[in-house]
Coordinates of C-alpha atoms and ligand atoms in Angstrom, one line a residue:
Chain A
X1 CA 97.4 109.1 66.5
X2 CA 95.9 105.9 67.4
X3 CA 98.2 103.6 69.2
X4 CA 96.3 100.2 68.2
X5 CA 94.4 101.2 64.7
X6 CA 93.6 97.0 65.3
X7 CA 92.1 96.7 68.3
X8 CA 90.5 99.7 68.6
X9 CA 89.4 100.5 65.7
X10 CA 87.7 96.7 65.0
X11 CA 84.0 96.7 63.4
X12 CA 81.6 96.4 65.5
X13 CA 80.6 92.7 64.4
X14 CA 84.9 91.6 65.1
X15 CA 84.6 92.5 68.6
X16 CA 82.2 90.8 69.2
X17 CA 83.1 88.1 68.2
X18 CA 86.4 88.8 70.1
X19 CA 84.3 89.4 73.0
X20 CA 82.6 85.9 72.5
X21 CA 85.9 84.3 71.8
X22 CA 87.1 85.6 75.1
X23 CA 84.7 85.6 77.3
X24 CA 84.1 81.3 76.7
X25 CA 88.1 81.3 77.3
X26 CA 87.5 82.8 80.9
X27 CA 84.7 81.3 81.8
X28 CA 85.7 78.1 81.4
X29 CA 89.4 79.9 83.0
X30 CA 88.0 81.1 86.5
X31 CA 85.7 78.1 85.9
X32 CA 88.5 75.1 86.9
X33 CA 90.6 78.3 88.7
X34 CA 88.7 80.0 90.9
X35 CA 86.6 78.0 93.3
X36 CA 84.4 81.5 94.1
X37 CA 83.4 81.7 90.7
X38 CA 83.1 77.3 90.5
X39 CA 81.0 77.2 94.0
X40 CA 78.6 80.0 92.7
X41 CA 78.3 78.9 89.1
X42 CA 76.9 75.1 90.5
X43 CA 74.9 77.3 92.8
X44 CA 72.4 78.4 89.9
X45 CA 73.5 75.4 87.2
X46 CA 76.0 77.0 85.2
X47 CA 78.5 75.3 83.1
X48 CA 81.5 76.8 81.3
X49 CA 79.9 75.5 77.5
X50 CA 76.7 77.4 78.6
X51 CA 78.5 80.6 77.9
X52 CA 78.0 80.4 74.1
X53 CA 79.0 84.2 73.0
X54 CA 79.2 87.8 74.3
X55 CA 75.6 87.7 74.8
X56 CA 75.2 84.6 77.0
X57 CA 77.4 87.2 79.8
X58 CA 74.2 88.3 81.6
X59 CA 73.7 84.6 82.7
X60 CA 77.0 85.0 84.8
X61 CA 76.4 85.9 88.1
X62 CA 77.4 89.2 89.4
X63 CA 80.9 89.8 92.0
X64 CA 81.7 92.5 94.2
X65 CA 83.7 93.8 96.5
X66 CA 82.4 92.4 98.9
X67 CA 83.2 89.1 97.8
X68 CA 86.7 90.5 97.7
X69 CA 87.0 91.6 101.3
X70 CA 85.2 88.0 102.4
X71 CA 88.3 86.5 100.4
X72 CA 91.0 88.9 101.4
X73 CA 93.9 88.3 100.4
X74 CA 94.7 85.9 97.9
X75 CA 91.3 84.3 97.7
X76 CA 90.3 84.9 93.9
X77 CA 93.0 84.8 92.2
X78 CA 93.6 82.2 89.2
X79 CA 96.9 81.5 89.6
X80 CA 99.2 80.1 91.8
X81 CA 101.6 82.8 94.0
X82 CA 104.3 81.9 91.8
X83 CA 103.1 84.3 88.5
X84 CA 101.9 86.2 90.6
X85 CA 104.8 89.0 90.0
X86 CA 103.0 92.7 91.2
X87 CA 100.4 93.5 94.0
X88 CA 98.7 96.6 94.4
X89 CA 95.7 97.2 97.1
X90 CA 93.3 100.3 98.0
X91 CA 91.7 100.4 101.9
X92 CA 88.2 98.0 102.5
X93 CA 85.5 100.2 104.3
X94 CA 87.3 97.7 107.9
X95 CA 90.3 98.5 107.4
X96 CA 91.4 95.6 105.2
X97 CA 92.4 96.7 102.2
X98 CA 91.4 95.4 98.4
X99 CA 94.1 93.1 97.3
X100 CA 94.9 93.1 93.7
X101 CA 96.5 90.4 91.7
X102 CA 98.5 90.6 87.8
X103 CA 101.1 88.2 86.3
X104 CA 103.5 89.0 84.4
X105 CA 101.1 89.2 81.6
X106 CA 98.2 91.4 82.6
X107 CA 101.4 93.7 83.5
X108 CA 102.0 94.1 80.0
X109 CA 97.9 94.0 79.1
X110 CA 97.7 96.9 81.6
X111 CA 100.5 99.2 80.2
X112 CA 98.9 98.2 76.4
X113 CA 96.1 99.9 78.3
X114 CA 97.3 103.0 79.7
X115 CA 99.6 103.4 76.3
X116 CA 96.3 103.4 73.5
X117 CA 94.8 106.3 76.9
X118 CA 98.6 108.0 76.6
X119 CA 97.9 108.7 73.1
X120 CA 94.4 109.6 72.7
X121 CA 95.9 112.0 74.9
X122 CA 98.3 113.2 71.9
X123 CA 101.2 112.5 74.6
X124 CA 104.0 110.1 72.3
X125 CA 107.3 109.3 72.0
X126 CA 108.3 112.7 71.4
X127 CA 106.8 113.9 74.7
X128 CA 108.0 113.6 78.1
X129 CA 105.8 112.8 81.1
X130 CA 105.7 113.3 85.1
X131 CA 103.7 111.4 87.0
X132 CA 102.4 113.0 89.8
X133 CA 99.9 110.7 91.1
X134 CA 101.5 108.5 93.8
X135 CA 103.4 105.6 93.4
X136 CA 103.1 102.5 95.6
X137 CA 99.7 99.9 96.9
X138 CA 98.1 102.7 94.5
X139 CA 97.7 101.6 91.4
X140 CA 97.8 105.2 90.5
X141 CA 101.4 106.0 89.9
X142 CA 102.8 102.7 88.6
X143 CA 100.6 101.9 86.0
X144 CA 100.3 105.7 84.5
X145 CA 104.1 104.7 84.6
X146 CA 103.9 101.6 82.5
X147 CA 102.0 103.1 80.3
X148 CA 103.8 106.3 79.5
X149 CA 107.4 103.9 79.0
X150 CA 106.0 101.9 76.8
X151 CA 104.5 104.3 74.2
X152 CA 108.3 105.3 74.5
X153 CA 107.7 108.6 77.3
X154 CA 110.6 110.4 78.9
X155 CA 108.6 109.0 82.1
X156 CA 109.4 111.2 85.0
X157 CA 107.6 109.4 88.6
X158 CA 107.0 112.8 90.2
X159 CA 104.7 111.2 92.7
X160 CA 102.9 113.6 95.0
X161 CA 103.0 115.9 97.6
X162 CA 106.0 118.2 96.2
X163 CA 104.1 120.6 93.9
X164 CA 107.1 122.9 94.2
X165 CA 109.3 120.2 92.4
X166 CA 107.4 119.2 89.8
X167 CA 106.6 122.9 89.1
X168 CA 110.4 123.3 88.9
X169 CA 111.1 120.7 86.8
X170 CA 108.0 121.0 84.5
X171 CA 110.1 124.0 83.1
X172 CA 113.5 122.5 84.0
X173 CA 113.2 119.3 81.9
X174 CA 110.4 121.3 79.7
X175 CA 107.9 118.4 80.5
X176 CA 105.3 118.6 77.6
X177 CA 102.8 116.5 79.8
X178 CA 101.4 115.2 83.0
X179 CA 99.4 112.9 84.9
X180 CA 97.8 113.4 88.0
X181 CA 94.6 113.6 89.2
X182 CA 92.6 116.6 88.6
X183 CA 92.2 118.8 91.4
X184 CA 96.3 118.2 92.3
X185 CA 96.2 119.5 88.8
X186 CA 94.6 122.6 89.1
X187 CA 96.3 123.2 91.7
X188 CA 99.8 123.8 90.2
X189 CA 98.8 125.5 88.0
X190 CA 98.0 128.2 90.6
X191 CA 101.4 127.0 92.5
X192 CA 102.1 127.9 88.6
X193 CA 100.8 131.6 88.6
X194 CA 102.0 132.4 92.2
X195 CA 105.4 131.7 90.9
X196 CA 105.2 133.8 87.4
X197 CA 106.5 129.5 85.7
X198 CA 102.7 130.2 83.9
X199 CA 104.5 131.1 80.5
X200 CA 107.6 129.0 81.4
X201 CA 105.7 125.5 81.0
X202 CA 105.5 123.5 77.6
X203 CA 102.9 122.2 79.2
X204 CA 100.3 120.4 76.3
X205 CA 98.1 117.4 77.6
X206 CA 96.9 116.1 80.8
X207 CA 95.8 112.8 81.8
X208 CA 93.7 112.9 84.4
X209 CA 91.6 110.6 87.2
X210 CA 91.1 108.7 90.0
X211 CA 89.0 111.7 91.8
X212 CA 85.4 112.3 89.4
X213 CA 85.4 115.8 88.1
X214 CA 83.1 118.2 85.6
X215 CA 83.6 118.7 82.7
X216 CA 83.8 122.2 83.5
X217 CA 86.9 121.7 85.4
X218 CA 87.9 119.7 83.1
X219 CA 87.5 122.8 80.6
X220 CA 89.2 125.0 83.1
X221 CA 92.3 122.9 83.4
X222 CA 92.7 122.8 79.2
X223 CA 92.2 127.0 80.0
X224 CA 94.8 128.0 83.0
X225 CA 98.0 125.9 81.6
X226 CA 96.0 125.7 77.3
X227 CA 96.4 121.8 77.5
X228 CA 94.2 119.2 76.4
X229 CA 92.7 117.7 79.1
X230 CA 92.0 113.7 78.9
X231 CA 89.7 111.5 81.8
X232 CA 91.3 108.5 82.1
X233 CA 89.3 106.0 84.8
X234 CA 89.9 102.7 85.6
X235 CA 89.8 101.0 88.9
X236 CA 92.0 98.6 90.7
X237 CA 90.0 95.1 90.9
X238 CA 89.7 96.0 87.2
X239 CA 93.5 96.6 86.5
X240 CA 93.9 99.4 87.7
X241 CA 94.3 103.8 85.2
X242 CA 93.8 103.2 81.4
X243 CA 90.3 100.8 81.6
X244 CA 89.0 104.2 79.5
X245 CA 90.0 106.9 78.5
X246 CA 89.1 110.2 76.6
X247 CA 90.6 111.1 72.8
X248 CA 90.2 114.9 71.4
X249 CA 86.2 114.3 70.6
X250 CA 85.7 114.6 74.0
X251 CA 83.3 112.5 74.0
X252 CA 83.1 110.0 76.1
X253 CA 86.0 107.9 77.2
X254 CA 86.6 104.9 75.0
X255 CA 87.3 101.5 77.7
X256 CA 89.2 98.6 76.5
X257 CA 86.5 96.7 75.1
X258 CA 88.5 94.0 74.0
X259 CA 90.1 93.6 77.2
X260 CA 88.1 95.1 79.4
X261 CA 83.9 93.9 78.5
X262 CA 81.1 96.7 79.9
X263 CA 77.6 96.0 81.1
X264 CA 75.3 99.1 82.2
X265 CA 72.6 98.3 84.4
X266 CA 70.3 99.7 87.0
X267 CA 71.6 99.2 89.8
X268 CA 68.5 97.8 92.1
X269 CA 67.4 95.4 89.5
X270 CA 70.4 94.4 88.1
X271 CA 68.9 94.0 84.9
X272 CA 70.4 96.0 82.1
X273 CA 69.4 98.6 79.8
X274 CA 69.8 100.1 77.1
X275 CA 72.3 102.7 75.6
X276 CA 72.5 106.1 75.8
X277 CA 70.2 104.9 79.4
X278 CA 71.9 106.0 83.2
X279 CA 73.1 102.6 85.4
X280 CA 75.6 101.5 87.1
X281 CA 78.5 100.3 85.2
X282 CA 79.7 96.7 85.1
X283 CA 83.0 94.9 83.5
X284 CA 84.3 91.4 83.6
X285 CA 87.5 91.5 83.1
X286 CA 88.1 88.7 78.9
X287 CA 91.3 88.7 79.6
X288 CA 92.9 89.4 83.2
X289 CA 94.3 85.8 84.5
X290 CA 96.3 86.5 88.2
X291 CA 92.3 88.8 89.3
X292 CA 89.7 87.5 86.8
X293 CA 86.5 89.0 87.9
X294 CA 83.4 88.5 85.9
X295 CA 80.3 91.1 86.0
X296 CA 82.2 92.9 88.7
X297 CA 80.1 95.8 89.7
X298 CA 81.5 99.6 90.1
X299 CA 78.7 101.4 91.3
X300 CA 79.9 104.0 89.4
X301 CA 77.3 105.4 86.9
X302 CA 77.6 106.1 83.3
X303 CA 75.9 105.7 80.5
X304 CA 77.2 103.9 77.2
X305 CA 77.6 104.8 73.5
X306 CA 78.7 102.6 70.9
X307 CA 78.4 104.6 67.8
X308 CA 81.7 105.4 66.2
X309 CA 83.6 107.9 67.5
X310 CA 84.4 110.9 65.4
X311 CA 88.5 110.2 66.0
X312 CA 88.0 106.5 64.5
X313 CA 88.4 104.5 66.5
X314 CA 84.8 102.7 67.0
X315 CA 86.0 100.5 70.7
X316 CA 82.5 101.7 73.0
X317 CA 82.5 105.4 75.0
X318 CA 80.9 105.6 78.1
X319 CA 80.0 109.3 79.6
X320 CA 81.5 111.4 82.3
X321 CA 81.0 109.9 85.4
X322 CA 77.2 111.1 87.2
X323 CA 78.1 109.6 90.2
X324 CA 77.8 106.6 92.7
X325 CA 75.5 103.0 93.4
X326 CA 76.4 103.8 96.5
X327 CA 78.0 106.0 99.5
X328 CA 81.6 106.3 98.8
X329 CA 83.2 108.9 98.8
X330 CA 86.3 109.7 96.9
X331 CA 88.5 112.4 98.2
X332 CA 92.5 113.6 97.2
X333 CA 92.4 110.5 94.8
X334 CA 91.8 107.9 97.8
X335 CA 88.5 106.3 97.8
X336 CA 86.7 106.6 101.6
X337 CA 83.5 105.1 102.9
X338 CA 81.8 106.4 105.8
X339 CA 81.3 103.4 107.0
X340 CA 86.0 102.9 107.2
X341 CA 84.9 106.4 109.7
X342 CA 82.5 105.4 111.4
X343 CA 84.2 102.0 111.5
X344 CA 87.2 104.0 113.2
X345 CA 85.6 106.8 115.5
X346 CA 84.1 103.2 116.7
X347 CA 87.1 102.8 118.8
X348 CA 87.0 105.6 120.0
X349 CA 86.3 105.4 123.3
X350 CA 85.1 109.4 123.5
X351 CA 83.0 110.1 121.5
X352 CA 79.5 109.6 121.0
X353 CA 78.5 107.6 118.0
X354 CA 77.5 110.5 116.3
X355 CA 79.7 112.0 113.2
X356 CA 79.0 113.9 110.5
X357 CA 81.4 114.2 107.2
X358 CA 81.9 117.3 105.5
X359 CA 84.1 117.7 102.2
X360 CA 84.8 120.9 100.6
X361 CA 87.2 121.2 97.8
X362 CA 89.3 124.7 98.1
X363 CA 91.9 125.9 96.3
X364 CA 90.7 122.6 94.1
X365 CA 92.3 120.8 97.0
X366 CA 89.7 118.4 98.6
X367 CA 89.4 119.1 102.4
X368 CA 87.4 116.6 104.5
X369 CA 86.2 117.4 108.3
X370 CA 85.1 115.2 110.6
X371 CA 82.9 115.9 113.1
X372 CA 82.0 114.2 116.4
X373 CA 80.3 114.6 119.7
X374 CA 82.4 114.5 123.3
X375 CA 81.3 111.5 125.2
X376 CA 79.9 113.7 128.2
X377 CA 81.7 111.7 131.0
X378 CA 85.3 111.9 128.7
X379 CA 84.8 115.9 129.1
X380 CA 87.4 117.5 130.4
X381 CA 87.8 121.5 131.2
X382 CA 92.1 121.3 130.2
X383 CA 92.1 122.6 126.0
X384 CA 95.4 120.7 126.2
X385 CA 93.2 117.5 126.9
X386 CA 90.6 118.1 124.2
X387 CA 94.2 118.9 121.5
X388 CA 95.4 115.2 122.4
X389 CA 92.1 113.7 121.7
X390 CA 91.9 115.6 118.3
X391 CA 94.6 114.3 117.5
X392 CA 93.9 110.8 119.0
X393 CA 90.0 110.9 117.2
X394 CA 92.7 111.8 113.7
X395 CA 94.9 109.2 114.2
X396 CA 92.6 106.5 114.1
X397 CA 90.8 108.7 111.1
X398 CA 94.1 108.2 108.8
X399 CA 94.5 104.7 109.9
X400 CA 91.8 103.4 108.9
X401 CA 91.4 105.7 105.9
X402 CA 94.7 106.9 104.9
X403 CA 94.4 110.9 104.7
X404 CA 94.8 112.7 107.1
X405 CA 90.6 114.9 108.0
X406 CA 90.4 118.0 110.0
X407 CA 88.2 117.2 112.7
X408 CA 85.8 119.1 114.5
X409 CA 84.1 118.9 118.7
X410 CA 80.8 119.9 118.3
X411 CA 78.3 120.0 121.2
X412 CA 76.4 116.6 122.7
X413 CA 72.4 116.3 120.8
X414 CA 73.8 118.7 117.8
X415 CA 74.6 116.1 115.1
X416 CA 72.2 115.9 113.0
X417 CA 70.0 112.6 114.1
X418 CA 67.8 111.5 111.6
X419 CA 65.3 108.5 110.9
X420 CA 65.6 106.2 109.0
X421 CA 68.8 106.0 107.5
X422 CA 71.2 108.9 109.5
X423 CA 73.2 111.0 106.8
X424 CA 76.7 111.5 107.7
X425 CA 78.0 112.9 104.3
X426 CA 77.4 116.8 103.3
X427 CA 79.8 117.0 100.2
X428 CA 79.8 120.5 99.1
X429 CA 81.4 119.7 96.2
X430 CA 80.3 121.0 92.8
X431 CA 80.0 118.4 90.1
X432 CA 77.8 120.2 88.1
Chain B
X1 CA 90.2 126.9 149.9
X2 CA 88.3 125.3 146.9
X3 CA 85.4 125.2 145.0
X4 CA 84.0 123.5 141.7
X5 CA 83.8 124.8 140.1
X6 CA 81.6 124.7 136.2
X7 CA 83.1 124.0 133.1
X8 CA 81.7 124.5 129.5
X9 CA 82.8 123.2 126.6
X10 CA 81.2 125.9 123.6
X11 CA 81.3 125.1 119.9
X12 CA 82.1 129.1 118.3
X13 CA 79.4 129.3 116.6
X14 CA 77.3 132.9 116.6
X15 CA 75.2 132.5 120.0
X16 CA 76.6 129.5 121.7
X17 CA 77.9 131.9 125.3
X18 CA 74.9 133.6 124.8
X19 CA 73.0 130.2 125.5
X20 CA 75.1 129.4 128.1
X21 CA 74.4 132.2 130.4
X22 CA 70.4 131.8 129.8
X23 CA 70.1 128.4 131.2
X24 CA 71.6 130.0 134.3
X25 CA 69.8 132.4 134.1
X26 CA 66.8 130.0 133.8
X27 CA 68.3 127.8 136.8
X28 CA 69.2 130.9 139.2
X29 CA 72.2 130.4 139.0
X30 CA 74.3 133.1 140.0
X31 CA 78.3 133.4 138.6
X32 CA 80.7 135.6 140.6
X33 CA 83.1 134.6 138.2
X34 CA 84.3 134.2 134.9
X35 CA 86.7 132.6 132.1
X36 CA 86.9 132.2 129.1
X37 CA 89.8 130.3 127.3
X38 CA 89.4 129.7 123.3
X39 CA 90.5 128.3 120.1
X40 CA 89.8 129.4 116.8
X41 CA 88.2 126.0 116.7
X42 CA 86.1 125.9 120.3
X43 CA 85.7 127.2 123.5
X44 CA 86.3 126.9 127.2
X45 CA 84.0 128.9 129.6
X46 CA 84.4 128.2 133.1
X47 CA 82.4 129.4 136.1
X48 CA 82.4 130.2 139.5
X49 CA 78.4 130.0 140.7
X50 CA 76.6 129.9 143.6
X51 CA 74.7 126.3 143.0
X52 CA 77.4 124.5 140.5
X53 CA 75.0 121.0 140.6
X54 CA 72.3 122.4 139.8
X55 CA 74.9 124.6 136.7
X56 CA 75.6 121.1 135.0
X57 CA 72.1 119.6 135.7
X58 CA 70.0 122.2 133.8
X59 CA 73.4 122.5 131.0
X60 CA 73.4 118.7 130.0
X61 CA 69.9 119.3 130.4
X62 CA 69.9 121.4 127.7
X63 CA 72.5 120.0 125.1
X64 CA 75.3 121.6 125.9
X65 CA 79.9 118.3 128.3
X66 CA 80.4 120.5 131.5
X67 CA 81.7 119.1 134.1
X68 CA 82.4 120.5 137.8
X69 CA 86.5 120.6 138.3
X70 CA 87.7 121.0 142.0
X71 CA 89.6 124.3 142.1
X72 CA 91.7 126.7 144.2
X73 CA 89.9 129.6 145.1
X74 CA 93.4 132.2 147.3
X75 CA 93.3 135.6 148.8
X76 CA 95.1 137.8 147.8
X77 CA 96.5 140.9 148.9
X78 CA 95.9 143.7 147.2
X79 CA 99.3 144.6 146.8
X80 CA 101.4 144.7 143.7
X81 CA 103.6 141.6 144.1
X82 CA 100.8 139.7 145.4
X83 CA 99.3 137.3 142.6
X84 CA 103.8 137.1 142.4
X85 CA 104.3 136.2 146.4
X86 CA 101.9 132.7 145.9
X87 CA 103.0 131.5 141.9
X88 CA 106.2 131.6 143.9
X89 CA 104.9 129.4 146.4
X90 CA 102.9 127.0 144.6
X91 CA 106.9 126.4 142.6
X92 CA 108.5 126.4 145.2
X93 CA 106.6 123.5 146.3
X94 CA 106.7 121.9 143.0
X95 CA 103.3 122.2 141.9
X96 CA 102.4 123.0 138.9
X97 CA 99.6 125.9 137.6
X98 CA 97.8 124.4 134.3
X99 CA 95.2 127.6 134.4
X100 CA 94.3 130.4 136.6
X101 CA 91.6 133.6 135.9
X102 CA 90.8 136.6 138.1
X103 CA 87.9 135.6 140.8
X104 CA 87.4 139.2 143.1
X105 CA 88.5 142.0 144.1
X106 CA 86.9 144.1 147.0
X107 CA 89.0 145.9 149.5
X108 CA 91.7 145.5 149.5
X109 CA 91.9 142.1 149.3
X110 CA 91.2 139.2 145.8
X111 CA 90.6 136.2 145.0
X112 CA 92.4 133.8 142.1
X113 CA 90.9 131.0 140.6
X114 CA 93.8 127.8 140.2
X115 CA 94.0 124.8 139.1
X116 CA 97.5 123.0 140.3
X117 CA 98.4 120.3 139.8
X118 CA 97.7 118.6 142.8
X119 CA 95.0 120.8 145.0
X120 CA 95.9 119.2 148.5
X121 CA 99.4 119.7 148.5
X122 CA 98.6 123.2 147.6
X123 CA 96.4 124.4 149.7
X124 CA 98.3 122.5 152.6
X125 CA 100.4 125.3 150.8
X126 CA 98.9 128.1 151.7
X127 CA 97.7 127.6 154.5
X128 CA 101.8 127.4 156.2
Ligands
LIG501 ZN1 91.1 119.1 74.4
LIG502 ZN1 86.5 108.9 70.3

């Protein structure tokens, strides 16, 4: 099944024409509505009329997460606040969140894109889908929810955190689909097994995303739960989940490229690379009204192909992600920058400025440990004192990143000092 | 009698305790008593030594967090109820014991090391 055959199966030429028309309109729109873009274009002497087609996109300047942060909270919005109907936010490196805003039309398009993805995963109106992403400022829950409603499925808004309730309802409601992070789904499969419910479920499709996972992990999920597991991609700045998803061929993620124009650039030179070559994924939102983004650097590394897929869709496909061009970690679906942990630790006077983040995956759930050195002057000879201190550090970190980390106090001087760029992260998770 | 106790933070890694003892040996610091409080994550080694300042200095140089704490050394008669009497005394004065451990047992006398809330007050209490 294809949700929107007109858009998902257009010829490459038609797609380019559509993208060209939308880009021209977008550039004109941001030039007149967002001071940030106007100034950037003026600085390089670029006028909206200089952009004649999609091939001219390379003339436009890039946008980064820092730009969003610098203009916190609403600086890059292109419409008055009265037209914004929804806000989402993700945690930022300096404690400031990255805020994104949607107009009613933006939400409609978002639901449309998620509907395409859900349909790619074989989900339709006869399905019962549990949405087990977090609901709230995070785009996962509400994003997947609206798309699932759009296709007419029976939506169960589980949110996260209660595996027992989820598995019980999965059986009782006869759930046929689930949307959650892949590591959470593996965890769920274990809970199902422990409870002896594996042969009582009717699950046939899973739409997983919000964190990097391997092809091996995807196959493991398919085998354990006897489902088709699909990789849904998105980032809140660009929209949220639904920017791309893989079809039943599992041969790359189809990008909703009539709405999000993908480019792959060399992260160092920022020049475009050829199809098939790995580089940083850059998105231009072709139709967004609230927070349009021009050439937004995702920092995700991937490659692209524009060849027609065996499923019949002609939309460009990006490969499974091959890492990041920055030091961002994705832990339990949450974006974490080491600098956020660092900033939190600076405010705890008892610890030295050295730290190490150890990320692992235990029983399919991400674990995060932060090792810190105690400042010798704050050393206490009471266990109570050390306990109090680890709690204080844990609190500071959870406030900064929204995740609970295990705190380990180590001997002064025992954390590795390196010359040049310090190593602050040990990621033991395997991505293949 | 109030004395300086040397305490050392020990990561729960094999060999760490041995390293501490090696540093003290190399510094010719003699250990009179020792207690190890440990959790699953780390340990706190508390020591009564003959040269606590030197011990602390050398341990710091070897990369260990350590500190000197005033503790009370209390002699107790080596007979049933001896220790209980001591605890009764501090309880009556509203002094709380944070931790304690044995020091030496010689002949008919024993000593314990105590960390209490109000050290001076506790010291006075025992003199009475
Ligand atoms: Zn499959
Ligand atoms: Zn396909």
